[in-house]
């Protein structure tokens, strides 16, 4: 059968920036998020939480070490502690806020009976998922960047290098993307937002329990096995990779390697065994693994949104 | 004239239940086609396959020559779909809502402002353009929904129960609006439980029962098919008994019944014959001096056709 020409005019070409700013889902989500009180409450609570802990740490350190307060190396240590605390708190907050922003992304469209309207438009499932994810990640970026003035206290005191800054920001960005993607994935498979939220947080909790369990197993295997070089290397590598998958351990160990070995990329330390061989810095494993997992979850989410027989 | 919608051997199963069973029909360009049937008959499933939300297990649908299976995006460009119970984004203004869907249909931002203005004028919502969608009544939301389906200027509108849940006034307004949209040259396929709306609006009707097309055609064709008699309602100022006797002797009259619960002298006549014969019947009554004040063919025809068809009289 011959296909006649569509009566609809082809849209005029727009550049990439225009396409982003005119992306219906991104515009709608961001406008909706910032229109109500919710956005400002999250932002206010986030900054208050971080500021409170930074002030607390600063007061504690300064009051404990009043004799060395003028020592530049001491001030640098304080700067490092404050910076590390901010990064770890931000990682913790992103793990909590990320899934909350996206757990209702698709399921709420189902609940409000608006998904069919979107699916019968020319908005592709990929574009819908991209728009939902981008708007949530953009909001988390806003949180990360509004946290920078608080971190600036650490720069004022010194001791924080550009590498630490770049690596920590990269880890925060990847963490934001991953946790948003996790919520989005469960949202794409759930009919209800409540269910999707429960699945998202249960997965985070279970993965943490699994992490502890695996560490315990590896630790037990290490003690009961005879001192065999191959087994030891395997266990060392497994432990290394396992610790690198946890954002807190990955951040702390990367910082330790940077301070002790002045190395951003590799370590040759035998932290867990007697042998010594090069291992990538945990932040590299963390970023690579999370980006890979995020990509898989995004692909699955698109596939679930695309499905017609639901 | 080639049909704008061709539905061929359409079948859809949900597990063991057959929701749509080998349905075939065409809809011509510019037609208002009504789909009626009991709950669970397969109307919504048929519509959801037509708008590419469901994939058929067997069969195919062509919309403007495009296959729903192979050219879904081309089909979506041609169709504006309003589901039976659709949601709205309550946290947006009326203007933002239409702008959002305009962007979803990839209409350039420069064109959208004027387009939205025109659509809001068409559905008479121009004065509410800056109001939040949540503040609109059900009837106004339905009108906004109609503006939404027109945003990309589709040739075909697929409306699933557009008048459901509306008060009588809003129902009449939606009906008027549909007629206005039809005058713009749009093809309309809609389903409804309100048979009076279907009877008044549609050029053709399809009655679906148990996933099968039980009857298809113009209202007149369906009436003739299931009801050998046409029902004529006559009201007179007086002499109803004389009129009763006179009518019984006239050609084509099968039965005459007195309507008891009427203020005037009213008669229902079962009549066999075409429009010309009906005209002659009225002319004879007037010639014999009966004071006829009302003479009409019963408007409840579709209801009667529906009841008889879905009881299995036809199928």
Coordinates of C-alpha atoms in Angstrom, one line a residue:
Chain A
X1 CA 0.0 0.0 0.0
X2 CA 1.3 3.4 -0.9
X3 CA 1.9 5.7 2.0
X4 CA 0.6 9.2 1.4
X5 CA 2.5 12.3 2.5
X6 CA 1.7 13.3 6.1
X7 CA -0.2 16.6 6.3
X8 CA 1.9 17.6 9.2
X9 CA 4.8 20.0 8.4
X10 CA 8.2 18.9 9.4
X11 CA 9.5 20.8 12.4
X12 CA 12.0 23.5 11.7
X13 CA 15.5 22.6 12.7
X14 CA 16.7 23.6 16.1
X15 CA 20.1 23.5 17.6
X16 CA 21.0 21.3 20.5
X17 CA 20.6 23.9 23.2
X18 CA 17.2 25.0 21.9
X19 CA 16.1 21.3 21.8
X20 CA 17.1 20.9 25.4
X21 CA 15.4 24.1 26.5
X22 CA 12.3 23.2 24.4
X23 CA 12.3 19.6 25.6
X24 CA 8.7 19.3 26.9
X25 CA 9.5 16.9 29.7
X26 CA 12.6 18.7 31.0
X27 CA 10.8 22.1 30.9
X28 CA 7.7 20.7 32.5
X29 CA 9.5 18.8 35.3
X30 CA 11.8 21.6 36.2
X31 CA 9.1 24.2 36.2
X32 CA 6.9 21.9 38.3
X33 CA 9.7 21.2 40.8
X34 CA 10.6 24.8 41.3
X35 CA 7.1 26.1 41.2
X36 CA 6.0 24.5 44.4
X37 CA 7.6 24.6 47.9
X38 CA 9.1 21.1 47.6
X39 CA 12.2 22.2 45.6
X40 CA 13.1 25.0 48.0
X41 CA 12.4 22.8 51.1
X42 CA 14.8 20.1 49.8
X43 CA 17.4 22.7 48.9
X44 CA 17.1 24.4 52.3
X45 CA 17.2 21.2 54.2
X46 CA 20.2 19.9 52.3
X47 CA 22.2 23.1 52.8
X48 CA 21.2 23.4 56.5
X49 CA 22.2 19.7 57.1
X50 CA 25.6 20.1 55.5
X51 CA 26.2 23.5 57.1
X52 CA 25.3 22.2 60.5
X53 CA 27.8 19.3 60.3
X54 CA 30.6 21.5 58.9
X55 CA 30.1 24.0 61.7
X56 CA 30.0 21.2 64.3
X57 CA 33.3 19.7 62.9
X58 CA 35.0 23.0 62.7
X59 CA 34.0 24.0 66.3
X60 CA 35.1 20.6 67.6
X61 CA 38.5 20.6 65.9
X62 CA 39.3 24.2 66.8
X63 CA 38.2 23.8 70.4
X64 CA 40.3 20.6 70.8
X65 CA 43.4 22.1 69.3
X66 CA 43.5 25.7 70.4
X67 CA 47.3 25.6 70.8
X68 CA 48.0 24.7 67.1
X69 CA 45.4 27.0 65.6
X70 CA 47.9 29.2 63.8
X71 CA 49.8 26.2 62.3
X72 CA 49.3 26.2 58.5
X73 CA 49.6 22.3 58.3
X74 CA 47.0 22.0 61.0
X75 CA 44.7 24.4 59.1
X76 CA 45.2 22.3 56.0
X77 CA 44.2 19.2 57.9
X78 CA 41.1 20.9 59.1
X79 CA 40.4 22.0 55.5
X80 CA 40.8 18.4 54.3
X81 CA 38.5 17.1 57.1
X82 CA 35.8 19.6 56.2
X83 CA 36.1 18.9 52.5
X84 CA 35.9 15.1 53.0
X85 CA 32.9 15.5 55.4
X86 CA 31.1 17.7 52.8
X87 CA 31.7 15.1 50.0
X88 CA 30.6 12.2 52.2
X89 CA 27.5 14.0 53.4
X90 CA 26.7 14.9 49.8
X91 CA 27.1 11.3 48.7
X92 CA 24.7 10.2 51.6
X93 CA 22.2 12.9 50.7
X94 CA 22.2 12.0 47.0
X95 CA 21.6 8.4 47.8
X96 CA 18.5 9.5 49.7
X97 CA 17.2 12.2 47.4
X98 CA 18.0 10.7 44.0
X99 CA 15.5 7.8 44.1
X100 CA 12.9 10.1 45.6
X101 CA 13.1 12.4 42.6
X102 CA 12.6 9.7 40.0
X103 CA 10.7 6.9 41.7
X104 CA 7.5 8.5 40.5
X105 CA 8.8 9.6 37.1
X106 CA 6.9 7.1 35.0
X107 CA 4.6 5.4 37.5
X108 CA 3.0 8.7 38.4
X109 CA 2.2 9.2 34.7
X110 CA 0.5 5.8 34.8
X111 CA -1.3 6.6 38.1
X112 CA -2.5 10.0 36.7
X113 CA -3.5 8.3 33.4
X114 CA -1.3 10.6 31.3
X115 CA 1.2 8.1 30.0
X116 CA -1.1 7.1 27.2
X117 CA -1.3 10.7 26.1
X118 CA 2.5 10.9 25.9
X119 CA 2.8 7.5 24.2
X120 CA 0.4 8.5 21.4
X121 CA 2.3 11.7 20.8
X122 CA 5.5 12.0 18.8
X123 CA 7.6 11.9 22.1
X124 CA 9.7 8.8 21.9
X125 CA 10.1 6.5 25.0
X126 CA 13.8 7.4 24.8
X127 CA 13.1 11.1 24.9
X128 CA 10.6 10.6 27.8
X129 CA 13.1 8.7 29.9
X130 CA 15.9 11.2 29.0
X131 CA 13.7 14.1 29.9
X132 CA 12.7 12.6 33.3
X133 CA 16.2 11.6 34.1
X134 CA 17.8 14.9 33.0
X135 CA 15.4 17.0 35.0
X136 CA 16.0 15.0 38.2
X137 CA 19.8 15.0 37.7
X138 CA 19.7 18.7 37.0
X139 CA 18.0 19.3 40.3
X140 CA 20.7 17.1 42.0
X141 CA 23.4 19.1 40.2
X142 CA 21.8 22.2 41.7
X143 CA 22.2 20.7 45.1
X144 CA 25.8 19.8 44.4
X145 CA 26.7 23.2 43.1
X146 CA 24.9 25.1 45.9
X147 CA 27.0 23.0 48.3
X148 CA 30.2 24.5 46.8
X149 CA 30.1 27.8 48.9
X150 CA 30.0 25.6 52.0
X151 CA 33.0 23.6 50.7
X152 CA 34.8 26.9 50.0
X153 CA 35.6 27.0 53.7
X154 CA 37.9 24.1 53.0
X155 CA 39.6 26.0 50.2
X156 CA 40.0 29.0 52.5
X157 CA 41.9 26.8 55.0
X158 CA 43.9 25.1 52.3
X159 CA 45.0 21.5 51.9
X160 CA 42.5 20.6 49.1
X161 CA 44.0 20.1 45.6
X162 CA 42.4 20.4 42.2
X163 CA 42.5 16.7 41.7
X164 CA 40.5 16.0 44.8
X165 CA 38.0 18.6 43.7
X166 CA 37.6 17.1 40.2
X167 CA 37.5 13.5 41.4
X168 CA 35.0 14.2 44.2
X169 CA 32.7 16.2 41.8
X170 CA 32.9 13.4 39.3
X171 CA 31.9 10.9 41.9
X172 CA 29.1 13.1 43.1
X173 CA 27.8 13.5 39.5
X174 CA 28.0 9.8 38.8
X175 CA 26.3 9.0 42.1
X176 CA 23.5 11.5 41.3
X177 CA 23.0 9.9 37.9
X178 CA 23.1 6.3 39.3
X179 CA 20.6 6.9 42.1
X180 CA 18.2 8.8 39.8
X181 CA 18.5 6.0 37.2
X182 CA 17.7 3.4 39.9
X183 CA 14.5 5.2 40.9
X184 CA 13.6 5.7 37.2
X185 CA 14.1 2.0 36.5
X186 CA 11.7 0.9 39.2
X187 CA 9.3 3.6 38.2
X188 CA 9.2 2.2 34.7
X189 CA 8.3 -1.3 35.9
X190 CA 5.8 -0.3 38.6
X191 CA 2.2 0.6 38.3
X192 CA 2.4 2.6 41.6
X193 CA 4.8 5.2 42.8
X194 CA 4.7 3.9 46.4
X195 CA 5.8 0.5 45.2
X196 CA 8.5 2.0 43.0
X197 CA 9.8 4.0 46.0
X198 CA 9.9 1.0 48.3
X199 CA 11.7 -1.1 45.6
X200 CA 14.3 1.7 45.1
X201 CA 15.2 2.1 48.8
X202 CA 14.9 -1.7 49.5
X203 CA 17.5 -2.2 46.7
X204 CA 19.9 0.3 48.2
X205 CA 19.5 -1.3 51.6
X206 CA 19.8 -4.8 50.3
X207 CA 22.9 -3.9 48.2
X208 CA 24.5 -2.5 51.4
X209 CA 23.7 -5.7 53.3
X210 CA 25.1 -7.7 50.4
X211 CA 28.2 -5.6 50.5
X212 CA 28.8 -6.3 54.2
X213 CA 28.0 -10.0 53.7
X214 CA 30.4 -10.3 50.8
X215 CA 33.1 -8.5 52.8
X216 CA 32.5 -10.9 55.6
X217 CA 32.7 -14.0 53.3
X218 CA 35.9 -12.7 51.7
X219 CA 37.4 -12.0 55.2
X220 CA 36.4 -15.5 56.4
X221 CA 37.9 -17.1 53.2
X222 CA 41.1 -15.2 53.8
X223 CA 41.5 -16.5 57.3
X224 CA 40.6 -20.2 56.6
X225 CA 42.6 -20.5 53.4
X226 CA 46.1 -21.6 53.4
X227 CA 48.5 -18.9 52.5
X228 CA 48.5 -19.4 48.8
X229 CA 49.7 -16.5 46.6
X230 CA 47.1 -17.0 43.9
X231 CA 44.2 -17.2 46.4
X232 CA 45.5 -14.2 48.2
X233 CA 45.7 -12.2 45.0
X234 CA 42.2 -13.1 44.0
X235 CA 40.9 -12.2 47.5
X236 CA 42.8 -9.0 47.5
X237 CA 41.4 -8.0 44.1
X238 CA 37.9 -9.0 45.0
X239 CA 38.0 -7.0 48.2
X240 CA 39.5 -4.1 46.3
X241 CA 36.7 -4.1 43.7
X242 CA 34.0 -4.7 46.3
X243 CA 35.2 -1.7 48.4
X244 CA 35.4 0.4 45.2
X245 CA 31.7 -0.2 44.5
X246 CA 30.7 1.5 47.8
X247 CA 30.8 5.3 47.3
X248 CA 31.9 6.0 50.9
X249 CA 34.8 3.5 50.9
X250 CA 35.7 4.5 47.3
X251 CA 35.9 8.1 48.2
X252 CA 37.9 7.6 51.5
X253 CA 40.4 5.1 50.0
X254 CA 40.9 7.2 46.9
X255 CA 41.7 10.2 49.2
X256 CA 44.1 8.0 51.3
X257 CA 46.0 6.9 48.2
X258 CA 46.2 10.4 47.0
X259 CA 47.6 11.6 50.3
X260 CA 49.9 8.7 51.0
X261 CA 51.1 7.8 47.5
X262 CA 50.5 11.0 45.6
X263 CA 48.7 8.9 43.0
X264 CA 45.4 9.7 41.4
X265 CA 45.2 6.6 39.1
X266 CA 47.0 3.6 40.5
X267 CA 48.1 2.1 43.7
X268 CA 50.7 -0.5 44.3
X269 CA 50.1 -0.9 48.0
X270 CA 49.5 -4.2 49.6
X271 CA 46.8 -3.0 51.8
X272 CA 45.1 -6.4 52.2
X273 CA 47.8 -8.9 51.5
X274 CA 51.5 -9.5 51.5
X275 CA 51.9 -9.3 47.7
X276 CA 52.1 -6.1 45.8
X277 CA 50.6 -5.5 42.3
X278 CA 49.0 -2.4 40.7
X279 CA 45.3 -1.7 41.2
X280 CA 43.2 1.1 39.8
X281 CA 42.2 3.8 42.3
X282 CA 38.8 3.0 43.7
X283 CA 37.2 6.1 42.2
X284 CA 37.9 4.8 38.7
X285 CA 36.2 1.5 39.4
X286 CA 33.3 3.3 41.1
X287 CA 32.7 5.7 38.2
X288 CA 33.1 3.0 35.5
X289 CA 30.8 0.5 37.2
X290 CA 28.1 3.0 38.1
X291 CA 28.1 4.5 34.6
X292 CA 27.8 1.0 33.1
X293 CA 25.0 0.1 35.5
X294 CA 23.2 3.4 34.8
X295 CA 23.4 2.8 31.1
X296 CA 21.9 -0.7 31.5
X297 CA 19.1 0.6 33.7
X298 CA 18.3 3.5 31.3
X299 CA 18.1 1.0 28.4
X300 CA 15.8 -1.3 30.5
X301 CA 13.7 1.7 31.5
X302 CA 13.2 2.8 27.8
X303 CA 12.3 -0.8 27.0
X304 CA 9.7 -1.0 29.7
X305 CA 8.2 2.4 28.7
X306 CA 8.2 1.3 25.1
X307 CA 6.2 -1.9 25.8
X308 CA 2.7 -1.7 24.4
X309 CA 1.0 -4.6 26.1
X310 CA 0.8 -3.1 29.6
Chain B
X1 CA -13.1 7.4 -2.2
X2 CA -10.5 5.3 -0.4
X3 CA -11.1 4.7 3.4
X4 CA -8.9 6.7 5.8
X5 CA -9.0 3.9 8.3
X6 CA -8.9 0.2 7.3
X7 CA -9.3 -2.4 10.0
X8 CA -8.6 -5.9 8.7
X9 CA -9.2 -9.1 10.6
X10 CA -8.2 -7.5 13.9
X11 CA -7.8 -9.9 16.8
X12 CA -6.6 -9.3 20.3
X13 CA -6.3 -11.7 23.2
X14 CA -5.6 -11.0 26.8
X15 CA -4.4 -14.4 28.1
X16 CA -7.3 -16.7 27.3
X17 CA -10.0 -14.0 26.8
X18 CA -10.5 -12.8 23.3
X19 CA -11.1 -9.1 23.6
X20 CA -11.4 -8.4 19.8
X21 CA -12.3 -11.2 17.5
X22 CA -11.6 -10.8 13.8
X23 CA -13.1 -7.4 13.3
X24 CA -13.2 -5.8 9.8
X25 CA -14.4 -2.3 8.9
X26 CA -13.4 0.8 7.1
X27 CA -14.0 4.5 7.9
X28 CA -14.2 7.0 5.1
X29 CA -12.6 10.4 5.2
X30 CA -14.7 13.1 6.9
X31 CA -17.0 10.5 8.5
X32 CA -18.3 10.6 12.1
X33 CA -18.3 6.9 13.1
X34 CA -19.8 5.8 16.4
X35 CA -18.7 2.6 18.1
X36 CA -21.2 1.3 20.6
X37 CA -21.4 -1.8 22.7
X38 CA -21.8 -3.1 26.2
X39 CA -19.0 -2.8 28.8
X40 CA -16.1 -5.1 27.9
X41 CA -17.3 -5.5 24.3
X42 CA -13.9 -4.6 22.9
X43 CA -14.5 -0.9 21.9
X44 CA -11.6 0.5 23.9
X45 CA -9.2 -2.4 22.9
X46 CA -10.0 -1.7 19.3
X47 CA -9.3 2.0 19.7
X48 CA -6.1 1.4 21.6
X49 CA -4.8 -0.8 18.8
X50 CA -5.8 1.9 16.3
X51 CA -3.8 4.6 18.2
X52 CA -0.7 2.3 18.5
X53 CA -1.0 1.7 22.2
X54 CA -1.7 -2.0 21.8
X55 CA -0.3 -4.5 19.3
X56 CA -2.9 -6.8 17.6
X57 CA -2.3 -10.5 17.8
X58 CA -3.6 -10.9 14.3
X59 CA -4.7 -8.5 11.6
X60 CA -3.7 -5.0 10.7
X61 CA -4.9 -1.4 10.7
X62 CA -4.0 1.2 8.1
X63 CA -4.5 4.8 9.0
X64 CA -4.2 7.1 6.0
X65 CA -2.3 4.3 4.3
X66 CA 0.2 3.9 7.2
X67 CA 0.5 0.6 9.0
X68 CA 0.1 0.8 12.8
X69 CA 2.6 -2.0 13.1
X70 CA 5.3 -0.7 10.8
X71 CA 4.8 3.1 10.7
X72 CA 3.5 3.9 14.2
X73 CA 4.9 7.5 14.2
X74 CA 3.2 8.3 10.9
X75 CA 0.0 7.0 12.3
X76 CA 0.4 9.1 15.5
X77 CA 0.9 12.2 13.4
X78 CA -2.5 11.7 11.8
X79 CA -4.5 10.8 15.0
X80 CA -5.5 12.8 18.0
X81 CA -6.5 10.4 20.8
X82 CA -8.6 11.1 23.8
X83 CA -8.9 8.1 26.2
X84 CA -12.0 7.4 28.2
X85 CA -10.5 8.6 31.5
X86 CA -7.5 10.7 30.8
X87 CA -5.6 12.7 33.4
X88 CA -4.4 16.2 33.2
X89 CA -1.3 17.8 34.7
X90 CA -3.0 19.8 37.5
X91 CA 0.2 21.8 38.3
X92 CA 0.2 23.5 34.9
X93 CA -1.8 26.4 33.5
X94 CA -4.1 25.8 30.5
X95 CA -1.7 27.5 28.2
X96 CA 1.3 25.5 29.5
X97 CA -0.6 22.3 29.2
X98 CA -1.2 22.9 25.5
X99 CA 2.3 24.2 25.0
X100 CA 3.6 21.0 26.6
X101 CA 1.7 18.8 24.2
X102 CA 2.6 21.1 21.3
X103 CA 6.3 20.4 22.1
X104 CA 5.5 16.7 22.4
X105 CA 4.2 16.8 18.8
X106 CA 7.4 18.7 17.8
X107 CA 5.6 21.9 16.8
X108 CA 8.1 24.7 16.6
X109 CA 7.9 27.1 19.5
X110 CA 7.3 30.1 17.2
X111 CA 4.1 28.5 15.8
X112 CA 2.7 27.2 19.2
X113 CA 1.6 30.5 20.7
X114 CA -0.8 31.4 17.8
X115 CA -2.0 27.8 17.5
X116 CA -2.8 27.6 21.2
X117 CA -4.7 30.9 21.0
X118 CA -6.8 29.6 18.1
X119 CA -7.5 26.3 19.8
X120 CA -8.6 28.0 23.1
X121 CA -10.9 30.2 21.1
X122 CA -12.3 27.1 19.3
X123 CA -13.1 25.3 22.6
X124 CA -14.1 28.6 24.3
X125 CA -11.4 28.5 27.0
X126 CA -9.5 31.6 26.0
X127 CA -10.5 33.4 29.2
X128 CA -9.1 30.6 31.3
X129 CA -5.7 30.3 29.6
X130 CA -3.7 31.4 32.7
X131 CA -5.8 29.3 35.2
X132 CA -4.3 26.1 36.6
X133 CA -5.7 23.0 35.0
X134 CA -6.8 21.7 38.3
X135 CA -9.2 24.5 38.8
X136 CA -11.3 23.6 35.7
X137 CA -14.5 21.7 36.0
X138 CA -14.8 18.2 34.4
X139 CA -16.6 19.6 31.4
X140 CA -13.9 22.3 30.8
X141 CA -11.2 19.7 31.3
X142 CA -12.9 17.6 28.5
X143 CA -12.9 20.7 26.3
X144 CA -9.2 21.2 27.1
X145 CA -8.7 17.6 26.2
X146 CA -10.3 18.2 22.8
X147 CA -8.0 21.2 22.2
X148 CA -5.1 18.9 23.1
X149 CA -6.1 16.3 20.5
X150 CA -6.2 19.1 17.9
X151 CA -2.9 20.6 18.7
X152 CA -1.0 18.9 15.8
X153 CA -3.9 19.3 13.4
X154 CA -4.6 15.6 13.0
X155 CA -7.0 14.4 10.3
X156 CA -8.6 11.8 12.5
X157 CA -9.9 12.1 16.1
X158 CA -10.3 9.0 18.1
X159 CA -12.4 9.7 21.2
X160 CA -13.2 7.1 23.8
X161 CA -16.3 8.0 25.7
X162 CA -15.9 11.8 25.3
X163 CA -19.1 12.6 27.1
X164 CA -18.7 10.2 30.0
X165 CA -19.1 11.8 33.4
X166 CA -20.3 15.1 32.1
X167 CA -23.5 17.0 33.2
X168 CA -26.2 17.4 30.6
X169 CA -25.1 20.9 29.7
X170 CA -21.4 20.0 29.2
X171 CA -22.6 17.0 27.2
X172 CA -24.5 19.1 24.8
X173 CA -21.5 21.5 24.5
X174 CA -19.1 18.7 23.7
X175 CA -21.6 17.4 21.1
X176 CA -21.8 20.9 19.5
X177 CA -18.0 21.1 19.6
X178 CA -17.6 17.7 17.9
X179 CA -20.0 18.9 15.1
X180 CA -17.9 22.0 14.7
X181 CA -14.7 20.0 14.5
X182 CA -16.3 17.7 12.0
X183 CA -17.2 20.7 9.9
X184 CA -13.4 21.4 9.8
X185 CA -13.1 18.2 7.8
X186 CA -11.9 15.9 10.5
X187 CA -12.8 12.2 10.6
X188 CA -14.1 11.3 14.0
X189 CA -14.3 7.8 15.5
X190 CA -15.9 7.9 18.9
X191 CA -17.4 5.4 21.4
X192 CA -20.2 6.3 23.7
X193 CA -22.7 4.7 26.0
X194 CA -25.0 7.6 25.4
X195 CA -26.9 6.3 22.4
X196 CA -28.8 9.5 21.8
X197 CA -25.4 11.3 21.1
X198 CA -24.3 8.5 18.8
X199 CA -27.7 8.6 17.0
X200 CA -27.5 12.4 16.5
X201 CA -23.8 12.7 15.6
X202 CA -22.8 9.7 13.6
X203 CA -23.1 9.1 9.9
X204 CA -22.4 5.4 10.6
X205 CA -22.5 3.1 13.6
X206 CA -20.7 -0.1 14.5
X207 CA -22.1 -2.2 17.3
X208 CA -19.5 -4.4 19.0
X209 CA -20.5 -7.3 21.3
X210 CA -18.2 -9.9 22.8
X211 CA -15.3 -8.7 20.6
X212 CA -17.2 -9.1 17.4
X213 CA -18.8 -6.6 15.1
X214 CA -22.5 -7.4 15.6
X215 CA -23.8 -4.7 13.2
X216 CA -22.4 -2.0 11.0
X217 CA -24.0 0.6 8.9
X218 CA -26.0 3.8 8.9
X219 CA -28.7 4.2 11.5
X220 CA -31.4 3.7 8.9
X221 CA -29.7 0.5 7.6
X222 CA -29.4 -0.9 11.0
X223 CA -33.0 -0.1 11.9
X224 CA -34.3 -1.7 8.8
X225 CA -32.1 -4.7 9.4
X226 CA -33.2 -5.4 13.0
X227 CA -36.6 -3.8 13.0
X228 CA -39.0 -4.5 10.2
X229 CA -41.3 -1.8 11.5
X230 CA -40.4 1.9 11.7
X231 CA -41.9 3.5 14.7
X232 CA -43.9 6.7 14.2
X233 CA -45.1 8.8 17.1
X234 CA -48.2 10.9 16.4
X235 CA -49.9 13.5 18.8
X236 CA -53.3 14.9 18.1
X237 CA -55.5 17.6 19.8
X238 CA -58.5 15.3 19.7
X239 CA -60.3 12.4 17.9
X240 CA -57.6 9.9 18.8
X241 CA -60.0 6.9 18.5
X242 CA -61.1 7.9 15.0
X243 CA -57.5 8.4 14.1
X244 CA -56.6 5.0 15.4
X245 CA -59.3 3.4 13.2
X246 CA -58.3 5.4 10.2
X247 CA -54.6 4.5 10.6
X248 CA -55.3 0.8 10.8
X249 CA -57.0 0.9 7.4
X250 CA -54.0 2.7 5.8
X251 CA -51.4 0.8 3.8
X252 CA -48.1 0.0 5.6
X253 CA -49.6 0.3 9.1
X254 CA -48.9 -2.9 11.1
X255 CA -50.1 -1.8 14.5
X256 CA -51.4 1.2 16.3
X257 CA -51.0 1.7 20.1
X258 CA -52.4 4.4 22.3
X259 CA -49.8 6.0 24.5
X260 CA -51.3 6.2 28.0
X261 CA -49.0 8.5 29.9
X262 CA -49.2 11.5 27.6
X263 CA -51.1 14.7 28.2
X264 CA -52.2 14.8 24.5
X265 CA -53.8 12.1 22.5
X266 CA -50.8 10.1 21.5
X267 CA -50.4 7.1 19.2
X268 CA -47.4 4.9 18.4
X269 CA -47.6 3.4 14.9
X270 CA -45.5 0.4 13.6
X271 CA -45.1 1.2 10.0
X272 CA -43.6 -0.6 7.0
X273 CA -42.5 1.6 4.2
X274 CA -40.0 4.2 2.9
X275 CA -39.9 7.9 3.5
X276 CA -42.3 8.6 0.7
X277 CA -44.9 6.2 2.2
X278 CA -44.5 8.1 5.6
X279 CA -45.1 11.4 3.8
X280 CA -48.3 9.9 2.2
X281 CA -49.5 8.7 5.6
X282 CA -49.2 12.1 7.1
X283 CA -50.8 13.7 4.1
X284 CA -53.8 11.4 4.4
X285 CA -54.3 12.1 8.1
X286 CA -54.3 15.8 7.4
X287 CA -56.6 15.4 4.4
X288 CA -59.1 13.6 6.7
X289 CA -59.0 16.6 9.0
X290 CA -57.2 15.0 12.0
X291 CA -55.7 17.8 14.2
X292 CA -52.1 16.5 14.1
X293 CA -49.7 18.5 16.2
X294 CA -46.7 16.2 16.3
X295 CA -45.5 13.6 13.8
X296 CA -42.1 12.0 14.1
X297 CA -40.1 8.9 13.6
X298 CA -39.0 7.6 17.0
X299 CA -35.6 9.0 17.9
X300 CA -35.0 6.0 20.2
X301 CA -34.3 3.9 17.2
X302 CA -30.6 3.3 18.0
X303 CA -31.5 2.2 21.5
X304 CA -33.9 -0.3 20.0
X305 CA -31.4 -1.5 17.5
X306 CA -28.7 -1.7 20.2
X307 CA -31.0 -3.8 22.5
X308 CA -32.0 -6.1 19.8
X309 CA -28.5 -6.5 18.3
X310 CA -26.7 -7.1 21.6
X311 CA -29.3 -9.7 22.6
X312 CA -28.1 -11.7 19.6
X313 CA -31.0 -11.2 17.3
X314 CA -28.8 -10.1 14.5
X315 CA -25.5 -12.0 15.2

